[in-house]
Coordinates of C-alpha atoms and ligand atoms in Angstrom, one line a residue:
M1 CA 69.3 12.3 -10.1
N2 CA 71.4 9.2 -10.0
G3 CA 73.6 10.3 -7.2
E4 CA 76.4 12.1 -9.2
I5 CA 77.2 15.7 -8.8
F6 CA 80.3 17.3 -10.2
F7 CA 81.2 19.8 -7.5
R8 CA 83.0 23.0 -8.3
D9 CA 83.1 23.8 -4.6
R10 CA 84.4 20.7 -2.8
T11 CA 83.4 22.0 0.6
L12 CA 79.9 20.9 -0.3
I13 CA 80.9 17.2 -0.5
P14 CA 80.5 16.5 3.2
V15 CA 77.1 18.1 3.1
W16 CA 76.1 15.9 0.2
N17 CA 77.3 12.8 1.9
K18 CA 75.3 13.6 5.0
V19 CA 72.2 14.3 2.9
Q20 CA 72.5 11.0 1.1
R21 CA 72.8 9.1 4.4
G22 CA 69.8 11.0 5.8
E23 CA 71.9 12.7 8.5
R24 CA 71.0 16.0 10.1
L25 CA 72.9 19.1 9.0
S26 CA 74.6 21.4 11.5
L27 CA 74.8 25.2 11.8
E28 CA 78.3 24.9 10.3
D29 CA 76.9 23.0 7.3
G30 CA 74.4 25.8 6.9
R31 CA 77.2 28.3 6.8
T32 CA 79.0 26.3 4.2
M33 CA 75.9 26.3 2.0
F34 CA 75.3 30.0 2.3
A35 CA 78.9 30.7 1.6
T36 CA 79.2 28.5 -1.5
P37 CA 79.5 30.1 -5.0
D38 CA 78.6 26.7 -6.4
I39 CA 74.9 27.4 -6.5
L40 CA 74.1 24.6 -9.0
S41 CA 75.6 21.9 -6.9
L42 CA 73.7 23.2 -3.8
G43 CA 70.5 23.2 -5.9
K44 CA 71.1 19.6 -6.9
I45 CA 71.6 18.5 -3.3
A46 CA 68.3 20.2 -2.3
Y47 CA 66.6 18.7 -5.4
F48 CA 67.7 15.2 -4.3
S49 CA 66.3 15.8 -0.8
Q50 CA 63.0 17.2 -2.2
Q51 CA 62.7 14.3 -4.6
R52 CA 63.2 11.8 -1.9
R53 CA 60.3 13.3 0.0
S54 CA 57.8 14.5 -2.6
G55 CA 58.9 12.8 -5.7
D56 CA 57.7 14.7 -8.8
A57 CA 54.9 16.5 -7.1
V58 CA 54.5 20.2 -6.9
Y59 CA 51.5 21.4 -4.9
F60 CA 49.2 24.3 -5.3
V61 CA 45.8 25.3 -3.9
L62 CA 43.1 27.4 -5.4
N63 CA 43.1 30.1 -2.7
Q64 CA 42.0 33.6 -1.8
K65 CA 43.8 35.9 0.5
I66 CA 41.7 38.1 2.7
E67 CA 43.0 40.9 4.9
P68 CA 39.9 42.1 6.7
T69 CA 41.5 45.3 7.8
N70 CA 44.8 47.2 7.6
I71 CA 44.1 49.1 10.8
C72 CA 46.7 47.9 13.2
V73 CA 47.8 48.8 16.7
L74 CA 51.4 48.0 15.8
S75 CA 53.8 49.9 13.6
C76 CA 56.4 47.4 12.4
K77 CA 59.2 49.0 10.4
F78 CA 59.1 46.5 7.6
C79 CA 55.4 46.7 7.0
D80 CA 53.9 49.0 4.4
F81 CA 50.4 47.5 4.7
A82 CA 49.3 48.6 8.2
T83 CA 47.9 52.0 9.0
K84 CA 45.8 53.8 11.6
A85 CA 42.1 54.4 11.9
G86 CA 41.1 57.7 10.2
K87 CA 43.9 57.6 7.6
P88 CA 42.7 57.9 4.0
D89 CA 43.9 54.4 3.0
A90 CA 42.4 52.7 6.2
Y91 CA 39.8 50.0 5.5
E92 CA 37.6 47.5 7.4
M93 CA 35.6 44.7 5.8
T94 CA 32.3 43.4 6.9
I95 CA 31.6 39.7 7.0
Q96 CA 29.3 40.2 3.9
E97 CA 32.2 41.8 2.1
I98 CA 34.5 38.9 3.0
L99 CA 31.9 36.3 1.8
G100 CA 31.6 38.4 -1.4
K101 CA 35.3 37.6 -2.2
L102 CA 34.8 33.8 -2.0
N103 CA 33.2 31.4 -4.6
D104 CA 32.8 27.7 -5.2
E105 CA 36.0 27.3 -7.1
I106 CA 38.2 28.3 -4.2
H107 CA 39.5 25.6 -1.8
E108 CA 41.4 27.6 0.8
V109 CA 41.0 31.1 2.3
H110 CA 44.0 32.6 4.0
I111 CA 42.9 35.3 6.5
T112 CA 45.3 37.6 8.2
G113 CA 45.1 41.3 8.9
G114 CA 45.9 44.2 11.2
L115 CA 45.4 44.1 14.9
H116 CA 42.2 46.1 15.0
P117 CA 41.8 48.1 18.3
E118 CA 38.0 48.0 18.4
W119 CA 36.7 44.8 16.9
E120 CA 35.0 42.3 19.2
W121 CA 35.9 38.6 19.7
D122 CA 32.5 37.6 18.3
Y123 CA 33.3 39.2 15.0
Y124 CA 36.2 36.8 14.4
L125 CA 34.2 33.7 15.4
D126 CA 31.3 34.9 13.3
M127 CA 33.5 35.4 10.3
L128 CA 34.7 31.8 10.5
R129 CA 31.2 30.4 11.2
Q130 CA 29.7 32.2 8.3
I131 CA 32.4 31.2 5.9
R132 CA 31.9 27.5 6.9
K133 CA 28.1 27.9 6.5
A134 CA 28.3 29.5 3.1
Y135 CA 31.2 27.5 1.8
P136 CA 31.7 24.2 3.6
E137 CA 34.3 23.1 1.1
I138 CA 36.6 26.0 1.7
D139 CA 39.4 25.3 4.2
V140 CA 40.1 28.2 6.5
K141 CA 43.8 29.0 7.2
A142 CA 43.6 32.0 9.5
F143 CA 45.3 34.3 12.0
T144 CA 49.0 34.5 12.7
A145 CA 50.5 33.8 16.2
V146 CA 50.7 37.6 16.5
E147 CA 46.9 38.0 16.0
L148 CA 46.2 35.0 18.3
D149 CA 48.4 36.5 21.1
F150 CA 46.5 39.8 20.6
F151 CA 43.1 38.1 20.9
H152 CA 44.3 36.3 24.1
K153 CA 45.4 39.6 25.7
K154 CA 42.6 41.9 24.4
F155 CA 39.7 39.6 25.2
K156 CA 41.3 38.0 28.3
I157 CA 40.8 34.4 27.1
S158 CA 43.5 31.8 27.5
L159 CA 45.5 31.0 24.4
E160 CA 44.2 27.5 24.4
E161 CA 40.6 28.7 24.7
V162 CA 41.2 31.2 21.8
L163 CA 42.3 28.2 19.6
I164 CA 39.6 25.9 20.8
Q165 CA 36.9 28.4 20.0
L166 CA 38.3 29.3 16.6
K167 CA 38.6 25.6 15.8
E168 CA 35.0 25.0 16.7
A169 CA 34.0 27.9 14.5
G170 CA 35.8 26.4 11.5
L171 CA 39.6 27.1 11.7
R172 CA 41.6 24.3 10.0
T173 CA 45.2 25.5 10.1
L174 CA 47.4 28.5 11.1
P175 CA 49.3 30.4 8.5
G176 CA 53.0 31.0 9.1
G177 CA 53.1 34.8 9.3
G178 CA 54.4 36.9 12.1
A179 CA 57.5 34.8 12.7
E180 CA 59.7 37.4 10.9
V181 CA 63.2 36.3 12.1
F182 CA 63.7 34.5 15.4
S183 CA 66.3 37.0 16.6
E184 CA 66.1 39.3 19.6
R185 CA 68.5 41.7 17.9
V186 CA 66.2 42.0 14.8
R187 CA 63.1 42.1 16.8
R188 CA 64.3 45.1 18.9
L189 CA 65.3 47.0 15.8
L190 CA 62.3 46.2 13.5
F191 CA 59.3 45.0 15.4
N192 CA 59.8 45.5 19.1
Q193 CA 56.1 45.6 20.0
K194 CA 55.5 42.2 18.5
I195 CA 55.9 38.7 20.1
G196 CA 59.3 37.1 19.9
A197 CA 60.4 33.6 19.0
K198 CA 59.5 32.0 22.3
A199 CA 55.9 33.1 22.3
W200 CA 55.5 32.4 18.6
L201 CA 56.7 28.9 18.9
Q202 CA 54.7 28.3 22.1
I203 CA 51.5 29.3 20.3
H204 CA 52.2 27.0 17.3
K205 CA 53.0 24.1 19.6
T206 CA 49.8 24.6 21.5
A207 CA 47.9 24.7 18.2
H208 CA 49.5 21.4 17.1
R209 CA 48.6 19.8 20.4
L210 CA 44.9 20.8 19.8
G211 CA 45.0 19.2 16.3
I212 CA 45.6 22.4 14.3
P213 CA 48.6 22.1 12.0
S214 CA 50.4 25.2 10.8
N215 CA 53.1 26.8 8.6
D216 CA 56.1 28.9 9.3
T217 CA 57.6 31.8 7.5
I218 CA 60.9 33.7 7.7
L219 CA 61.2 37.3 6.4
Y220 CA 64.7 37.6 4.9
G221 CA 66.7 40.1 2.8
H222 CA 66.6 43.1 5.2
I223 CA 69.0 43.5 8.2
E224 CA 69.2 39.9 9.3
K225 CA 72.5 38.0 9.3
L226 CA 72.9 34.6 7.7
D227 CA 73.5 33.0 11.1
E228 CA 70.2 34.4 12.2
R229 CA 68.4 32.8 9.3
L230 CA 70.0 29.5 10.2
E231 CA 69.2 29.8 13.9
H232 CA 65.6 30.5 12.9
M233 CA 65.6 27.2 11.0
I234 CA 67.2 25.2 13.8
K235 CA 64.7 26.5 16.4
L236 CA 61.9 25.4 14.0
R237 CA 63.4 22.0 13.4
E238 CA 63.5 21.4 17.2
A239 CA 59.9 22.4 17.6
Q240 CA 58.9 20.1 14.7
D241 CA 60.8 17.2 16.4
E242 CA 58.5 17.8 19.4
T243 CA 55.1 18.1 17.7
G244 CA 55.3 17.2 14.0
G245 CA 52.6 19.8 13.4
F246 CA 54.3 22.0 10.8
L247 CA 53.2 21.5 7.2
S248 CA 55.3 23.9 5.3
F249 CA 58.1 26.5 5.5
V250 CA 57.7 29.7 3.6
P251 CA 60.7 31.9 3.0
L252 CA 59.4 35.5 2.3
A253 CA 61.7 37.7 0.4
F254 CA 61.6 41.2 1.8
Q255 CA 59.9 43.9 -0.4
P256 CA 61.3 47.3 0.6
G257 CA 58.6 49.6 -0.8
D258 CA 58.3 52.7 1.3
T259 CA 59.2 51.0 4.5
G260 CA 62.4 53.0 5.0
I261 CA 64.5 49.9 5.2
K262 CA 67.0 50.0 2.4
P263 CA 68.8 46.6 1.8
P264 CA 72.0 47.0 -0.3
N265 CA 70.4 45.8 -3.6
Q266 CA 66.8 46.8 -2.9
F267 CA 65.2 43.5 -3.8
T268 CA 66.9 40.2 -2.9
S269 CA 68.8 38.7 -5.8
A270 CA 67.5 35.5 -7.6
I271 CA 70.7 33.7 -6.3
D272 CA 69.9 34.7 -2.7
D273 CA 66.3 33.5 -3.1
L274 CA 67.3 30.2 -4.6
K275 CA 70.0 29.6 -1.9
M276 CA 67.4 30.4 0.7
I277 CA 65.0 27.8 -0.8
A278 CA 67.8 25.2 -1.0
V279 CA 69.2 25.8 2.4
S280 CA 65.7 25.7 4.0
R281 CA 65.0 22.3 2.3
L282 CA 68.2 20.9 3.6
M283 CA 68.2 22.3 7.1
L284 CA 64.5 21.6 7.8
D285 CA 64.8 17.8 7.3
N286 CA 61.6 17.2 9.2
F287 CA 59.4 19.7 7.3
P288 CA 57.2 18.0 4.7
H289 CA 57.1 21.0 2.3
I290 CA 59.0 24.1 1.2
K291 CA 57.0 26.9 -0.4
A292 CA 58.2 29.0 -3.4
Y293 CA 55.8 31.9 -2.7
W294 CA 55.7 33.5 -6.1
V295 CA 54.0 36.6 -4.8
M296 CA 57.3 37.7 -3.2
L297 CA 59.7 35.7 -5.4
T298 CA 58.2 36.5 -8.8
E299 CA 56.9 33.8 -11.1
E300 CA 60.3 33.4 -12.8
V301 CA 62.3 32.7 -9.6
A302 CA 59.5 30.6 -8.2
S303 CA 59.6 28.3 -11.2
V304 CA 63.4 27.9 -11.0
A305 CA 63.0 27.2 -7.2
L306 CA 61.1 24.0 -8.1
N307 CA 64.5 22.6 -9.1
F308 CA 66.1 23.9 -5.9
G309 CA 64.1 22.0 -3.3
A310 CA 60.7 23.7 -3.3
D311 CA 57.6 21.5 -3.8
D312 CA 54.8 24.0 -3.3
M313 CA 53.8 27.1 -5.1
D314 CA 51.1 28.2 -2.6
G315 CA 48.3 29.0 -5.0
T316 CA 46.4 31.4 -7.1
V317 CA 46.4 33.9 -4.2
G318 CA 43.7 36.3 -5.2
G319 CA 43.5 39.5 -3.2
E320 CA 47.0 39.7 -1.7
R321 CA 47.9 43.2 -0.3
I322 CA 50.8 42.9 2.2
A323 CA 53.5 42.3 -0.5
H324 CA 51.9 44.4 -3.2
D325 CA 51.5 47.5 -0.9
A326 CA 55.3 47.1 -0.3
G327 CA 56.0 47.2 -4.1
A328 CA 56.1 43.5 -5.1
I329 CA 56.3 43.3 -8.9
S330 CA 54.5 39.9 -9.2
P331 CA 51.1 39.8 -10.8
A332 CA 48.1 40.3 -8.5
T333 CA 46.9 36.7 -9.0
L334 CA 47.8 33.7 -11.1
A335 CA 45.2 31.7 -13.0
K336 CA 45.1 28.0 -12.3
E337 CA 46.1 27.2 -15.9
Q338 CA 49.2 29.4 -15.5
L339 CA 50.3 27.6 -12.3
V340 CA 49.8 24.2 -14.0
K341 CA 51.9 25.4 -16.9
I342 CA 54.7 26.7 -14.8
I343 CA 54.8 23.4 -12.9
S344 CA 54.5 21.1 -15.9
D345 CA 57.2 23.1 -17.7
A346 CA 59.5 22.3 -14.8
G347 CA 58.9 18.6 -15.6
K348 CA 56.7 18.0 -12.5
I349 CA 53.2 16.8 -11.7
A350 CA 51.0 19.8 -10.8
V351 CA 49.0 18.6 -7.7
E352 CA 46.0 20.7 -6.7
R353 CA 45.7 20.2 -2.9
D354 CA 43.6 20.9 0.1
V355 CA 44.9 22.7 3.2
Y356 CA 46.4 19.4 4.6
Y357 CA 48.2 18.7 1.3
N358 CA 45.9 15.9 0.3
P359 CA 45.8 15.8 -3.5
L360 CA 42.5 16.7 -5.0
N361 CA 43.3 16.7 -8.7
I362 CA 46.6 16.0 -10.5
H363 CA 47.8 17.3 -13.8
G364 CA 50.3 15.0 -15.4
E365 CA 50.7 11.9 -17.5
H366 CA 51.9 8.4 -16.5
V367 CA 51.7 9.0 -12.8
I368 CA 52.5 6.3 -10.3
G369 CA 51.3 6.5 -6.8
K370 CA 54.0 5.9 -4.1
I371 CA 52.9 5.0 -0.6
P372 CA 55.2 7.2 1.5
Y373 CA 56.0 4.6 4.2
L374 CA 59.1 2.7 5.0
N375 CA 57.6 -0.6 4.0
S376 CA 57.2 0.4 0.4
V377 CA 60.7 1.8 -0.1
P378 CA 62.0 -1.5 -1.6
F379 CA 59.7 -1.1 -4.6
Y380 CA 61.0 2.3 -5.7
A381 CA 64.7 1.8 -6.0
Q382 CA 64.8 1.8 -9.8
L383 CA 62.3 4.5 -10.5
E384 CA 64.8 7.1 -11.5
K385 CA 65.2 5.2 -14.8
R386 CA 61.7 5.5 -15.9
K387 CA 59.0 7.0 -18.1
F388 CA 56.8 7.4 -15.1
K389 CA 56.4 10.3 -12.7
I390 CA 56.1 9.6 -9.0
L391 CA 53.5 11.0 -6.6
P392 CA 53.9 10.2 -2.9
V393 CA 50.3 9.8 -1.7
T394 CA 48.6 8.0 1.2
P395 CA 46.8 4.8 0.3
R396 CA 43.3 6.2 0.7
R397 CA 44.0 9.3 -1.4
M398 CA 45.6 7.2 -4.1
G399 CA 42.3 5.3 -4.4
V400 CA 40.4 8.5 -4.8
L401 CA 42.7 9.8 -7.6
A402 CA 42.5 6.4 -9.3
Q403 CA 38.7 6.6 -9.2
K404 CA 38.9 10.0 -11.0
G405 CA 41.1 8.4 -13.7
Q406 CA 44.1 10.5 -12.7
M407 CA 46.5 7.7 -11.6
D408 CA 47.9 5.1 -14.0
A409 CA 49.5 2.7 -11.6
G410 CA 50.5 2.3 -8.0
L411 CA 50.7 0.2 -4.9
F412 CA 47.0 0.4 -4.2
S413 CA 45.4 -0.2 -0.9
L414 CA 43.7 -3.7 -1.2
M415 CA 40.2 -2.2 -0.8
D416 CA 40.8 0.3 -3.6
Y417 CA 42.0 -2.4 -6.0
L418 CA 38.9 -4.6 -5.1
R419 CA 36.6 -1.6 -5.7
Q420 CA 38.2 -0.7 -9.1
K421 CA 39.0 -4.2 -10.4
E422 CA 37.3 -3.4 -13.8
S423 CA 39.7 -0.7 -14.6
F424 CA 43.0 -2.2 -13.3
D425 CA 45.1 -5.3 -13.8
L426 CA 47.0 -6.8 -10.9
V427 CA 50.8 -6.7 -11.1
P428 CA 51.9 -9.7 -8.9
Y429 CA 53.5 -7.7 -6.2
C430 CA 52.1 -6.7 -2.9
I431 CA 52.6 -5.7 0.7
A432 CA 51.7 -8.6 2.9
T433 CA 52.7 -9.8 6.3
R434 CA 52.9 -13.1 8.0
D435 CA 52.2 -12.6 11.6
H436 CA 52.9 -9.0 12.6
V437 CA 53.2 -5.7 10.8
K438 CA 54.2 -3.2 13.5
S439 CA 52.7 -0.4 11.3
V440 CA 49.0 -1.0 11.5
M441 CA 48.3 -0.5 15.1
L442 CA 45.3 0.2 17.4
F443 CA 46.3 2.3 20.4
S444 CA 43.7 1.9 23.1
N445 CA 42.7 2.3 26.7
H446 CA 40.3 -0.6 26.5
G447 CA 40.6 -4.3 25.7
W448 CA 38.9 -5.5 22.5
K449 CA 35.7 -6.6 24.2
D450 CA 35.4 -3.3 26.1
L451 CA 35.5 -1.3 22.9
D452 CA 31.8 -1.9 22.3
G453 CA 30.0 1.5 21.9
K454 CA 33.3 3.4 22.2
T455 CA 34.7 5.9 19.7
I456 CA 37.8 5.1 17.7
G457 CA 39.7 7.7 15.8
I458 CA 40.7 6.5 12.3
T459 CA 43.7 7.9 10.5
D460 CA 42.8 9.7 7.3
D461 CA 45.3 7.6 5.4
T462 CA 43.6 4.2 5.5
A463 CA 41.3 2.4 3.1
T464 CA 42.0 -1.2 4.0
S465 CA 43.2 -1.2 7.7
V466 CA 40.0 0.4 8.8
Q467 CA 38.1 -2.5 7.2
L468 CA 40.4 -5.0 8.8
L469 CA 39.8 -3.3 12.2
N470 CA 36.1 -3.5 11.6
V471 CA 36.1 -7.1 10.6
L472 CA 38.2 -7.9 13.8
L473 CA 35.8 -5.9 16.0
R474 CA 32.6 -7.3 14.6
K475 CA 33.5 -10.9 13.6
K476 CA 36.3 -11.8 15.9
Y477 CA 35.2 -10.0 19.1
G478 CA 31.5 -9.4 18.4
V479 CA 31.7 -5.7 19.3
H480 CA 30.4 -2.6 17.6
A481 CA 32.4 0.6 17.9
N482 CA 31.8 4.0 16.5
L483 CA 34.6 4.7 13.9
Q484 CA 35.3 8.3 13.3
R485 CA 37.7 9.6 10.6
M486 CA 40.4 12.0 11.7
H487 CA 41.9 14.7 9.5
S488 CA 45.5 14.6 8.1
G489 CA 48.4 16.0 10.0
V490 CA 48.3 16.4 13.8
N491 CA 45.1 15.5 15.7
D492 CA 43.9 15.8 19.2
F493 CA 43.8 12.2 20.3
D494 CA 42.4 12.9 23.7
Q495 CA 38.8 12.9 22.4
F496 CA 39.0 9.2 21.4
D497 CA 38.9 5.9 23.3
A498 CA 41.3 4.4 20.9
V499 CA 43.0 5.4 17.6
L500 CA 44.0 3.5 14.5
L501 CA 47.3 4.6 13.0
I502 CA 49.1 3.2 10.0
G503 CA 52.4 3.6 8.2
D504 CA 55.3 5.4 9.6
D505 CA 53.2 7.2 12.2
A506 CA 52.1 3.8 13.6
L507 CA 55.7 2.5 13.5
R508 CA 57.0 5.5 15.4
A509 CA 54.2 5.3 18.0
N510 CA 54.8 1.5 18.3
K511 CA 58.4 2.2 19.2
F512 CA 58.0 5.3 21.4
G513 CA 54.4 4.9 22.6
L514 CA 51.4 7.1 22.0
T515 CA 50.7 9.5 24.9
G516 CA 47.4 8.9 26.5
F517 CA 47.1 5.2 25.5
E518 CA 48.3 2.2 27.4
L519 CA 47.5 -0.7 25.1
C520 CA 48.7 -1.3 21.6
Y521 CA 47.4 -4.0 19.2
D522 CA 49.0 -5.1 16.0
L523 CA 46.2 -5.8 13.5
A524 CA 48.2 -8.3 11.5
T525 CA 48.9 -10.4 14.6
E526 CA 45.2 -10.3 15.5
W527 CA 44.4 -11.5 12.0
Y528 CA 47.1 -14.2 11.9
E529 CA 46.2 -15.7 15.3
W530 CA 42.6 -15.9 14.1
K531 CA 42.9 -17.1 10.5
N532 CA 46.5 -18.5 10.4
L533 CA 46.9 -16.5 7.1
P534 CA 49.0 -13.6 6.0
F535 CA 47.3 -10.3 5.5
V536 CA 47.6 -8.4 2.2
F537 CA 47.4 -4.6 2.8
A538 CA 48.3 -3.4 -0.7
V539 CA 48.7 -4.7 -4.2
W540 CA 50.4 -3.3 -7.3
A541 CA 47.9 -2.6 -10.1
V542 CA 48.1 -0.9 -13.5
R543 CA 45.3 0.8 -15.5
K544 CA 44.0 -1.7 -18.1
K545 CA 44.1 0.8 -20.9
L546 CA 47.8 1.7 -20.5
Q547 CA 50.1 0.8 -23.4
D548 CA 51.5 -2.8 -23.1
S549 CA 55.1 -1.4 -23.3
L550 CA 54.5 0.8 -20.3
K551 CA 53.0 -2.1 -18.4
A552 CA 56.0 -4.3 -19.2
E553 CA 58.4 -1.5 -18.1
L554 CA 56.6 -1.1 -14.8
D555 CA 56.8 -4.9 -14.2
E556 CA 60.5 -4.8 -14.9
I557 CA 61.2 -1.8 -12.7
I558 CA 59.5 -3.5 -9.8
R559 CA 61.2 -6.8 -10.3
L560 CA 64.7 -5.1 -10.5
A561 CA 63.9 -2.9 -7.5
L562 CA 63.0 -5.9 -5.4
E563 CA 66.0 -7.9 -6.5
S564 CA 68.3 -5.0 -5.7
S565 CA 66.9 -4.3 -2.2
E566 CA 65.2 -7.4 -0.9
N567 CA 68.3 -9.1 0.5
I568 CA 69.7 -6.0 2.0
P569 CA 66.8 -4.5 4.1
E570 CA 69.3 -3.0 6.5
I571 CA 70.8 -0.8 3.8
V572 CA 67.3 0.2 2.5
G573 CA 66.2 0.8 6.0
E574 CA 69.3 2.9 7.1
V575 CA 68.3 6.2 5.5
H576 CA 64.6 5.9 5.7
G577 CA 64.5 4.4 9.2
K578 CA 66.4 7.5 10.6
R579 CA 63.4 9.7 9.6
I580 CA 61.2 7.7 11.9
G581 CA 63.7 7.3 14.7
L582 CA 64.6 3.6 14.0
S583 CA 68.1 2.2 14.1
T584 CA 69.4 0.5 11.0
E585 CA 68.8 -2.9 12.7
E586 CA 65.3 -2.0 13.7
A587 CA 64.4 -0.8 10.2
G588 CA 65.9 -4.0 8.7
E589 CA 64.0 -6.2 11.1
Y590 CA 60.8 -4.3 10.2
L591 CA 61.3 -4.8 6.5
R592 CA 61.8 -8.5 6.9
C593 CA 58.2 -8.7 8.2
F594 CA 56.9 -8.3 4.6
T595 CA 56.3 -10.5 1.7
Y596 CA 56.4 -8.5 -1.6
R597 CA 55.3 -11.2 -4.0
L598 CA 51.6 -12.1 -4.5
G599 CA 51.6 -15.9 -4.0
E600 CA 49.0 -18.5 -3.5
R601 CA 48.6 -17.9 0.3
E602 CA 48.3 -14.2 -0.3
R603 CA 45.5 -14.8 -2.8
M604 CA 43.8 -17.1 -0.4
A605 CA 44.1 -14.5 2.3
I606 CA 42.4 -11.9 0.1
E607 CA 39.5 -14.2 -0.6
T608 CA 39.0 -15.0 3.1
F609 CA 39.1 -11.3 3.9
Q610 CA 36.6 -10.5 1.1
S611 CA 34.1 -13.1 2.3
L612 CA 34.3 -11.7 5.9
L613 CA 33.8 -8.2 4.6
L614 CA 30.5 -8.9 2.9
A615 CA 28.2 -8.2 5.9
V616 CA 30.3 -5.6 7.7
E617 CA 32.1 -3.3 5.3
V618 CA 31.9 0.3 6.7
E619 CA 31.5 3.4 4.7
L620 CA 33.8 6.1 6.0
T621 CA 34.2 9.2 4.0
Ligands
LIG701 O1 54.2 38.0 8.7 C1 55.3 42.0 5.9 C2 55.5 39.5 5.8 C3 53.9 38.1 6.3 C4 56.5 42.6 4.2 O2 51.3 30.3 5.8 C5 56.5 41.2 4.3 O3 51.0 29.6 3.8 C6 57.9 41.0 2.5 O4 52.6 35.0 6.4 N1 58.0 42.3 2.4 C7 52.4 37.7 6.0 N2 57.1 40.4 3.5 C8 52.4 36.7 4.8 C9 52.4 35.3 5.3 C10 52.3 34.1 4.4 C11 52.4 34.3 3.0 C12 52.2 33.2 2.2 C13 51.9 32.0 2.7 C14 51.8 31.8 4.1 C15 51.4 30.5 4.6 C16 52.0 32.9 4.9 O5 54.3 38.9 5.3 C17 54.1 38.8 7.6 C18 55.5 39.4 7.3 O6 56.5 38.5 7.6 N3 55.7 40.9 5.3 N4 55.8 43.1 5.2 C19 57.3 43.2 3.2 N5 57.5 44.4 3.1

């Protein structure tokens, strides 16, 4: 997309202008989008917004759905799945039966079910513990806010305690179910025994605070009004501003089955589904991912949705019943090869992921890794004109993919380049700083010397900054701390004496502070004051065996991108800075910290760092 859309409906132009400038859309903008007959232009705007966030990536996970029981104390009108004990279709699964549905191929299990009137609390904890024991590689995404609220009331345990105990037993994330539509009117009519928006959001925010990220859904295409869909999105956007803990938004198209609810056209139309995906992408500007849940949408609509703002296809989804009991016409499961084909046919990179959206394997050719931080934006200005596909990926994960031979080029973390020098050639561009970086920060409650024996939480993203931190601790200050890797997404920082953050998270925390920590150290300043040298955090490198013509093209793209953006950091920073809460001037000032060309001093700095590393390099998985 090169910024040109030929609008049939000109009322969309102000929306397009706002999206290009990175401005937040209003309820009125949402109404304009739902009202437009110009579905293709709407799709292009959403595609642009998705591309800016997730490049050419479309994610999926090898997953299994488990609904341990359909016996439920509630009787929601839209649900064809739930039943009562003693009915012929009622079922209950033992933990052994649940384990029997899993295998070593699967990476995520998604567990939700009826609110069983008799099961004990220990049964749920045991279920998670045994899954973790039998399959430590499987991420557990389990229990909707409705189930969690039920546990809290039935077992008389505080909500926090419910979440803490489940997390200890192996819970990684919460699914987004049970949100339905955040409208009191609809709740009273369709699910009046269930929790409403306030309680649902409170439970998710509590989970985020405890280091459990989550998803959100919306059930649409029944009796809800378009404004109620938009109000749902705005409430979520506000919650995400507060916690940053939502990973994805999942619009669920209503399947009428035998529910007794009769929408005008029975199933939602493909146009309504695509509009819903596009509007969600555009309204939820702070949500990382929008899911095209093929189970409800059908494969065909889900694959078109990849060009309307969606960047996630959920997964293989073995064992789903909620939608199929209500008459969903999609297949019962999709093979991995089929998902990869759908995504590749849409011209995208199929990215097999874990529950936190870390890429595990990628399926695509000529993939370039893009560090998704403000400081690397200047490199990517020309990448629309390219033979390469772009995968936004954190520095450490990029290194892992390169090791597997799945990444052809990228702005690699310095450590990953040094470890894989035999397979990669340097391209003479880098991310280096002179005396401060602002986005590689240690937040602490102790001075450097007092960190001896203390526990420091390390962001999952880093490969190089963690080594710089260790060199500073050991060689500059002579202290030995216990470095502990955190997981992606939100974390509970309270358990650490200090935390190392990098990239936009660090930049944001540098500006607004990080609750619970009084001190804040810039690692580049620490290095510069010690060695009087810049620090090189990342370098461009390209796989040796790539064709020369592609190598030359990459070199040219980077050169042109830098020429077009280097002298105007304010303009580059304007759109991207907003995302982090920086003014245009602050973003410009930040970008001026960096040197993007690998010169003599930068090479010298790398050598100095390497020699210091020799004795103290840490192994952190
Ligand atoms: O909350 C119930 C919905 C949800 C019907 O978090 C129905 O990644 C359509 O939450 N027609 C459960 N929908 C499914 C869910 C989900 C699915 C995929 C991914 C994720 C995620 C979460 O299913 C319920 C309810 O809103 N539902 N009945 C029906 N007749």
